[in-house]
Amino acid sequence: MEKLWILLISFVSISLVNCAPYSNISNSSDEFENSYVGILISPILSPEISREIEIYWSHTKYRPGDKIGLYIEKPRDDLEPIFIMEPNIPVGIAKTGVQADFIPSVKLNFTKQCLKYHVAWLRTGMVRKENCLKTEPTWMADMRCILKNQRMRDIFLPGTHDTSAYTKTDMLLPETLVTKYAITQDEDVLGQLIYGARYLDIRVGYYGAEEIQWWGSHGLVPVVPLQTVIDDVKIFLDNTDEIVIFDVQEFPVGFGKDFSVHRKLVAFLEDQFADYIIPKSFSWSSTLDTIWSSGKRLIIGYDEQNVVGMYDNLWPSVHQQWGNVQKVDELYEYLNKIETNALSSLKVNPRSAMAELTPKAWDIFLDRLGGLRKMAEEVDAKITIWYNTKWQLSANIVSVDFIKATGIVEAALEWNIRRFNNSFPIECKANN
């Protein structure tokens, strides 16, 4: 792993674009235009601390004596940080020992905002670069001028793995073997969307004899009623102009070899999303502006080809790319392979790099890997570095566990701007 970090550091060159409000704020020289500092939230739960704030930075021209400070309001030169550290490597992540407040999605809104915590790069005691823990509920529509001529396959989209396998609480609850390997997110679906995810990886279980028949599941474990997931998606679409991919990828419980249960599920989805579904006739080759012009903004992908052929409202599912590995360096090698290949691919349909470690059955049974939270802690911050420094030009959808433990949303927004910088329409350049 030491060699891997050295390799990653050698690729560091994050140039930030003057395209408000998505540039990592800078009030300094060109040197700081090539730097980054941000906030991550650890997925680890423990009696000592949960939701620990971590600081991530990238600055190839850091100097001895430079410091990074954490604040609970907008940083100023005369404001004392609640945590301060001195970086001694160009790219890194540091734990702060500060526990972030729990903010349920019902207390968030549909306007981009900073949420209490700010971070700043300090040189000679002066703020030279700053950022905050933020929401991104409208980033796609805000970038419409830049993205309108692109297809879903062209852009960098943040996604969540096993979207409906979430738990949200401000209390520390004892973990069981089931919850350790079933829960993949700390935000409900509305929260995931508000924080910036636009690709939802949905797994559906059917329990025909039960009062609640449809569940968002992780494998054989029903986690959240599918109705709750659907309601969150509709609330988000009702309050924004964003485009969302609702990708039904697995059917782990209750689906037989015939298509009768599939027909019931499609009927349920079509009824629930009647006012939102973009028909398949638009196709994955459509530009975002074409999709927006339809007046509909929900794409339903479906991972059963024969069923897709029966319905006008089902799109072919996103191609998920799985490494199925248990070690960080193996995940790096797999992602490097698929992202390298993607640079020469001419395919139109989108793909999702599934950027997480995957336990095997015996890993779960013997709890050899410590659970999905521990596994995400090992890899999530590194995913941020990889997609900011090496695969930023090839990335399409990148799906992660515990989305706030990564900087994948900020990476996607930054590199969408940079990718299409030279192809901005004239009216876009005038506004940037």
mmCIF file of C-alpha atoms in Angstrom, residues 7-8 25 36 53 61 97 125 159 224 226 230-231 241 284 291 297 311 315 340 357 363 367 421 423:
data_model
loop_
_atom_site.group_PDB
_atom_site.id
_atom_site.type_symbol
_atom_site.label_atom_id
_atom_site.label_comp_id
_atom_site.label_asym_id
_atom_site.label_seq_id
_atom_site.Cartn_x
_atom_site.Cartn_y
_atom_site.Cartn_z
ATOM 1 C CA LEU A 7 1.948 6.387 -7.028
ATOM 2 C CA LEU A 8 -1.180 8.379 -6.208
ATOM 3 C CA ILE A 25 -13.063 28.653 -2.871
ATOM 4 C CA TYR A 36 -7.839 21.194 -2.457
ATOM 5 C CA ILE A 53 -14.962 14.631 10.919
ATOM 6 C CA LYS A 61 3.376 22.993 -3.020
ATOM 7 C CA GLY A 97 -11.609 13.807 16.948
ATOM 8 C CA GLY A 125 -1.876 32.572 9.983
ATOM 9 C CA GLY A 159 -23.985 7.243 -7.046
ATOM 10 C CA VAL A 224 -36.595 -0.195 4.130
ATOM 11 C CA LEU A 226 -39.786 0.450 -1.118
ATOM 12 C CA ILE A 230 -40.133 6.056 -3.746
ATOM 13 C CA ASP A 231 -41.636 8.829 -1.630
ATOM 14 C CA ASP A 241 -34.951 20.143 -11.666
ATOM 15 C CA TRP A 284 -29.285 6.532 -23.315
ATOM 16 C CA ILE A 291 -34.266 14.750 -21.335
ATOM 17 C CA ARG A 297 -36.693 13.633 -15.036
ATOM 18 C CA TYR A 311 -42.431 -1.860 -21.320
ATOM 19 C CA TRP A 315 -34.617 1.519 -19.700
ATOM 20 C CA THR A 340 -8.205 2.787 -18.409
ATOM 21 C CA LEU A 357 -14.892 -3.692 -1.043
ATOM 22 C CA ASP A 363 -16.004 -13.150 5.565
ATOM 23 C CA ASP A 367 -16.795 -11.370 10.635
ATOM 24 C CA ASN A 421 -14.382 23.664 -20.274
ATOM 25 C CA SER A 423 -16.703 23.057 -25.302
#
